Coordinates of C-alpha atoms in Angstrom, one line a residue:
M414 CA 23.7 4.5 9.5
I415 CA 23.2 2.8 5.9
F416 CA 20.1 2.1 4.4
K417 CA 21.0 -1.9 3.6
K418 CA 18.1 -4.0 3.6
K419 CA 18.1 -6.1 0.3
D420 CA 14.3 -6.6 0.0
I421 CA 11.0 -4.5 1.4
L422 CA 8.7 -7.1 2.4
D423 CA 6.8 -5.8 4.9
M424 CA 6.2 -2.8 7.2
E425 CA 6.7 -5.0 10.2
S426 CA 10.6 -5.3 9.5
L427 CA 11.0 -1.7 8.6
S428 CA 12.2 0.7 11.9
E429 CA 10.6 4.0 12.1
Q430 CA 13.9 6.0 10.8
E431 CA 14.1 3.6 7.8
I432 CA 10.5 4.5 6.9
T433 CA 10.8 8.3 7.7
F434 CA 14.6 7.8 5.0
I435 CA 12.1 5.9 2.4
L436 CA 9.5 8.9 2.8
D437 CA 12.3 11.7 2.2
T438 CA 13.7 10.1 -0.7
A439 CA 10.5 10.2 -1.8
D440 CA 9.9 13.3 -2.0
K441 CA 12.3 14.3 -3.9
M442 CA 11.5 11.8 -6.6
K443 CA 8.2 14.1 -6.9
D444 CA 10.2 16.9 -9.0
I445 CA 11.4 14.0 -11.6
S446 CA 7.2 13.7 -12.4
E447 CA 7.0 17.3 -13.2
R448 CA 9.6 17.8 -15.4
P449 CA 8.8 17.9 -19.2
I450 CA 11.2 15.1 -19.8
K451 CA 10.2 12.8 -16.8
K452 CA 13.7 10.4 -17.0
V453 CA 17.0 10.2 -15.4
P454 CA 19.4 8.2 -16.1
T455 CA 19.6 6.9 -12.3
L456 CA 19.1 3.0 -12.8
R457 CA 20.0 2.7 -16.4
G458 CA 21.1 -0.5 -17.1
K459 CA 19.4 -2.1 -14.5
T460 CA 16.6 -4.9 -15.0
I461 CA 13.4 -4.8 -13.0
I462 CA 10.8 -7.6 -13.4
L463 CA 6.9 -7.2 -12.4
F464 CA 5.4 -10.6 -11.7
F465 CA 1.7 -10.2 -11.0
Q466 CA 0.2 -13.4 -10.5
E467 CA -2.8 -11.5 -9.2
P468 CA -5.0 -8.7 -10.9
S469 CA -3.7 -5.2 -10.9
T470 CA -4.1 -1.9 -12.8
R471 CA -3.0 1.5 -10.3
T472 CA -0.2 -0.6 -8.5
R473 CA 1.6 -2.6 -11.8
V474 CA 1.4 0.7 -13.7
S475 CA 2.9 2.5 -10.8
F476 CA 5.9 0.2 -10.5
D477 CA 6.6 0.5 -14.2
I478 CA 6.1 4.2 -14.4
A479 CA 8.4 4.2 -11.5
A480 CA 11.0 2.1 -13.1
K481 CA 10.9 3.5 -16.7
R482 CA 11.2 7.1 -15.1
L483 CA 14.6 5.8 -13.4
S484 CA 15.5 4.4 -17.2
A485 CA 15.6 1.2 -15.9
D486 CA 14.4 -1.8 -18.3
S487 CA 11.0 -3.4 -16.9
I488 CA 9.3 -6.6 -18.1
S489 CA 5.6 -7.7 -17.4
I490 CA 4.8 -11.4 -16.8
S491 CA 1.2 -12.4 -15.8
A492 CA 0.4 -15.8 -14.2
S493 CA -1.8 -16.3 -17.3
T494 CA 1.3 -15.7 -19.4
S495 CA 3.4 -17.6 -17.8
S496 CA 4.4 -21.1 -17.5
I497 CA 2.6 -21.8 -14.1
V498 CA -0.6 -22.3 -16.3
K499 CA 1.6 -25.1 -17.9
G500 CA 2.0 -26.6 -13.7
E501 CA 5.0 -24.9 -13.2
T502 CA 6.2 -23.9 -9.3
L503 CA 6.6 -20.7 -8.2
I504 CA 9.6 -21.7 -7.0
D505 CA 10.8 -23.0 -10.3
T506 CA 9.4 -20.1 -11.9
A507 CA 11.9 -17.9 -9.9
K508 CA 14.6 -19.6 -10.0
N509 CA 14.3 -19.3 -13.7
L510 CA 13.8 -15.9 -13.9
E511 CA 16.9 -15.6 -11.3
A512 CA 18.9 -17.3 -13.8
M513 CA 18.3 -14.4 -16.2
N514 CA 20.0 -12.1 -14.1
P515 CA 17.4 -9.8 -12.8
D516 CA 18.1 -6.7 -10.5
L517 CA 14.9 -6.3 -8.7
I518 CA 11.8 -8.1 -8.8
V519 CA 8.2 -6.7 -8.2
M520 CA 5.8 -9.8 -7.1
R521 CA 2.0 -9.8 -6.3
H522 CA 0.7 -13.4 -5.3
T523 CA -2.7 -14.6 -4.2
S524 CA -0.9 -16.6 -1.3
S525 CA 0.5 -14.8 1.8
G526 CA 4.2 -15.0 2.4
A527 CA 4.9 -16.2 -1.4
P528 CA 7.3 -12.9 -1.8
H529 CA 9.3 -13.8 1.3
L530 CA 9.7 -17.7 0.2
I531 CA 11.3 -15.8 -3.1
A532 CA 13.4 -13.6 -1.1
K533 CA 15.4 -16.2 0.5
L534 CA 15.9 -17.9 -3.1
I535 CA 17.5 -15.7 -5.0
K536 CA 20.2 -13.1 -5.0
A537 CA 17.9 -10.0 -6.6
S538 CA 16.0 -7.8 -4.2
V539 CA 12.1 -8.7 -3.6
I540 CA 9.7 -6.0 -3.3
N541 CA 6.0 -7.4 -2.2
A542 CA 3.6 -5.4 -3.8
G543 CA 0.6 -7.1 -1.8
D544 CA 0.8 -10.6 -0.9
G545 CA -2.6 -12.7 -0.1
M546 CA -4.1 -11.0 2.8
H547 CA -0.5 -10.3 4.8
E548 CA 0.6 -7.1 3.5
H549 CA 0.9 -4.4 0.5
P550 CA 3.7 -2.0 2.3
S551 CA 4.3 0.2 -1.0
Q552 CA 0.8 1.0 -0.4
G553 CA 1.2 1.5 2.9
L554 CA 4.2 3.7 2.5
L555 CA 3.0 6.0 -0.1
D556 CA 0.0 6.5 2.5
L557 CA 2.1 7.7 4.8
M558 CA 3.4 9.7 2.6
T559 CA 0.5 11.3 1.5
V560 CA -0.9 11.6 5.3
R561 CA 2.8 13.6 6.3
E562 CA 2.8 15.4 3.1
K563 CA -1.0 17.2 4.2
K564 CA -0.3 17.1 7.7
K565 CA 3.3 17.9 7.7
K566 CA 3.6 15.3 10.6
L567 CA 2.4 11.9 11.8
E568 CA 2.5 11.3 15.3
G569 CA -0.3 12.0 17.3
L570 CA -2.6 11.8 14.4
R571 CA -6.2 10.3 15.0
I572 CA -6.5 7.4 11.8
A573 CA -9.7 5.9 11.4
I574 CA -9.6 2.6 9.4
I575 CA -12.7 1.8 8.5
G576 CA -13.8 -1.3 6.3
D577 CA -13.0 -5.3 5.6
I578 CA -9.7 -5.2 8.1
T579 CA -9.7 -9.0 7.9
H580 CA -9.1 -9.2 4.2
S581 CA -7.2 -5.5 3.9
R582 CA -3.2 -6.3 3.6
V583 CA -3.2 -2.7 3.1
A584 CA -5.0 -2.4 6.5
R585 CA -2.2 -4.2 8.3
S586 CA 0.5 -2.6 6.4
N587 CA -1.0 1.0 7.7
M588 CA -2.1 -0.2 10.8
I589 CA 1.6 -1.3 11.5
G590 CA 3.2 1.9 9.9
F591 CA 1.2 4.6 11.1
K592 CA 1.5 3.0 14.9
R593 CA 4.9 3.3 14.2
M594 CA 5.0 6.8 13.5
G595 CA 3.5 7.6 16.8
A596 CA -0.4 7.8 15.3
N597 CA -3.5 6.8 16.9
V598 CA -5.5 4.0 14.5
V599 CA -8.8 2.8 15.4
V600 CA -10.6 0.5 13.1
C601 CA -13.8 -0.3 12.3
G602 CA -16.0 -3.1 10.6
P603 CA -19.0 -5.2 11.2
P604 CA -17.5 -8.0 13.9
T605 CA -17.0 -10.4 10.7
M606 CA -14.9 -8.6 9.1
I607 CA -12.6 -7.4 12.2
P608 CA -10.0 -10.7 12.6
K609 CA -9.0 -12.5 15.6
G610 CA -6.3 -10.9 16.9
I611 CA -6.5 -7.3 16.3
D612 CA -5.4 -6.1 20.0
T613 CA -1.5 -7.4 18.9
Y614 CA -1.3 -4.6 16.5
G615 CA -2.2 -2.0 19.3
V616 CA -4.7 -0.2 17.8
D617 CA -8.7 0.8 19.3
V618 CA -11.6 -1.4 17.5
T619 CA -14.9 0.0 17.0
H620 CA -17.9 -1.8 15.2
N621 CA -20.0 2.2 15.2
I622 CA -18.4 4.1 12.3
D623 CA -19.4 7.2 14.3
D624 CA -17.5 6.6 17.3
A625 CA -14.8 5.9 14.6
I626 CA -14.6 9.0 12.6
E627 CA -15.0 11.6 15.6
D628 CA -12.1 13.6 15.4
A629 CA -10.1 11.6 12.8
D630 CA -7.6 13.3 11.4
V631 CA -7.3 11.1 8.1
V632 CA -10.8 8.6 7.6
M633 CA -9.4 5.6 5.6
M634 CA -12.2 3.8 3.5
L635 CA -10.9 0.4 2.5
R636 CA -12.9 -1.3 -0.5
I637 CA -15.3 -4.4 -0.1
Q638 CA -13.3 -7.0 -1.3
K639 CA -16.1 -9.4 -3.2
E640 CA -13.6 -11.7 -4.5
R641 CA -12.4 -12.6 -1.2
L642 CA -15.6 -12.5 1.0
Q643 CA -17.8 -15.0 1.6
S644 CA -21.4 -15.0 1.9
F645 CA -22.3 -15.3 5.5
L646 CA -19.6 -12.2 6.4
L647 CA -22.1 -9.6 4.8
S648 CA -25.8 -9.9 4.1
T649 CA -26.2 -7.5 1.2
L650 CA -24.0 -4.4 0.0
R651 CA -27.5 -2.1 0.9
E652 CA -27.3 -2.7 4.5
Y653 CA -22.9 -2.4 4.2
S654 CA -23.5 1.0 3.0
K655 CA -26.3 1.7 5.1
C656 CA -24.4 1.1 8.2
Y657 CA -20.6 1.3 7.2
G658 CA -20.5 3.7 4.1
L659 CA -19.1 7.2 4.5
N660 CA -21.5 9.9 3.9
S661 CA -21.2 13.7 4.2
Q662 CA -23.5 13.6 7.5
R663 CA -20.8 11.4 9.0
L664 CA -17.9 13.0 7.9
K665 CA -19.1 15.9 10.0
K666 CA -17.9 14.4 13.0
A667 CA -14.4 14.3 11.8
K668 CA -12.0 17.1 11.8
K669 CA -12.5 20.1 10.0
D670 CA -9.6 19.6 7.6
V671 CA -9.8 15.9 7.9
L672 CA -8.2 13.6 4.4
I673 CA -10.7 11.1 3.0
M674 CA -8.1 8.3 1.6
H675 CA -8.8 5.0 -0.5
P676 CA -6.8 2.5 -1.7
G677 CA -9.0 1.8 -4.9
P678 CA -10.5 0.7 -6.7
I679 CA -13.4 2.1 -5.2
N680 CA -17.1 0.6 -5.1
R681 CA -18.9 4.3 -5.5
G682 CA -22.2 3.9 -3.5
V683 CA -21.2 0.8 -1.4
E684 CA -18.1 2.2 1.2
I685 CA -18.0 6.0 -0.1
D686 CA -20.8 8.4 -1.5
T687 CA -19.1 9.5 -5.0
A688 CA -19.2 13.7 -3.7
L689 CA -16.9 12.4 -1.0
A690 CA -14.8 10.5 -3.3
D691 CA -14.2 13.7 -5.7
G692 CA -14.9 16.0 -3.3
P693 CA -12.4 18.7 -1.2
Y694 CA -11.4 16.5 1.5
S695 CA -10.5 13.8 -0.9
V696 CA -6.6 12.7 -1.2
I697 CA -7.7 9.7 -3.7
L698 CA -5.6 11.2 -6.3
D699 CA -2.6 12.3 -4.2
Q700 CA -2.2 8.7 -3.0
V701 CA -2.0 7.3 -6.9
K702 CA 0.4 10.1 -7.5
N703 CA 2.7 9.8 -4.8
G704 CA 3.0 6.2 -5.4
V705 CA 5.0 6.8 -8.6
A706 CA 7.5 8.8 -6.0
L707 CA 7.7 6.4 -3.3
R708 CA 8.1 3.5 -6.0
M709 CA 11.0 5.2 -7.4
A710 CA 12.7 5.6 -4.4
L711 CA 12.3 1.7 -3.6
F712 CA 14.1 1.3 -6.8
I713 CA 16.4 3.3 -5.8
L714 CA 17.4 2.8 -2.2
L715 CA 17.4 -1.3 -3.3
G716 CA 18.7 -1.3 -6.9
G717 CA 21.2 1.8 -7.0
G718 CA 24.0 0.8 -4.1
K719 CA 24.7 2.1 -0.7
H720 CA 22.6 5.1 0.9
E721 CA 23.4 6.3 3.8
Y722 CA 21.0 8.8 6.3
T723 CA 21.1 10.5 9.5
N724 CA 18.9 9.1 13.1

């Protein structure tokens, strides 16, 4: 079989074999970041545009570092510094970028489906770096990579995802990804933060955090997205923390070798106690570290020609 996808737009369109191949490729990329000279010539001469219409720190920087470590030329564009502020449409912006002949465009946008629209219009490969409340596939893949690295497997694990499921594109990518790789997923949050149609993902649902954490191999806490919340979805942050925040007492219900994950940025003391975020069970910084390797793998697979893999 040959990895021949033009774009990475969501987890839904990735098969189990494709996900495994991406993770295997990312594992090989980690070594590059440990070298004294952290650069290889693999994508020399390639041009990668980072088009972030939404604010981002770790995702944008992670993609940028990944591009530079492969010797690609990377150009960052934000909405505030583009012609969008002058009224240019997204389609016109994309066509103008296409006219400059880039090889890859990494795109984050507030509107769900925006990267899918652009991918249909241009020849360059498109990577979705988060679209609205839809998906964040590179985050989902780096989370799978981190769990597989620590647990040596994905199949059969119990993954608890806790927080604002409704507004979380990370939760959607992870629900799809972990289920596709054979894990058991339970989601937990206030009823106002569990979206309609959650049953279509094949996950278990509870509103009791203690039930969700019971015997969990992985506890993934989600950020309270204050910028997307409406007041009636949440009474107070203090009450949310009391009912759905992760603390040491609650963590005792999980397995002894549990992994604590968070896609960041963290609201310390709200969704997770500082002692746990910085404690021995936390792999939050491993997620960030693996993000560079995973994004290097995506650049190579999309921009470096055809790649064969065995099924």
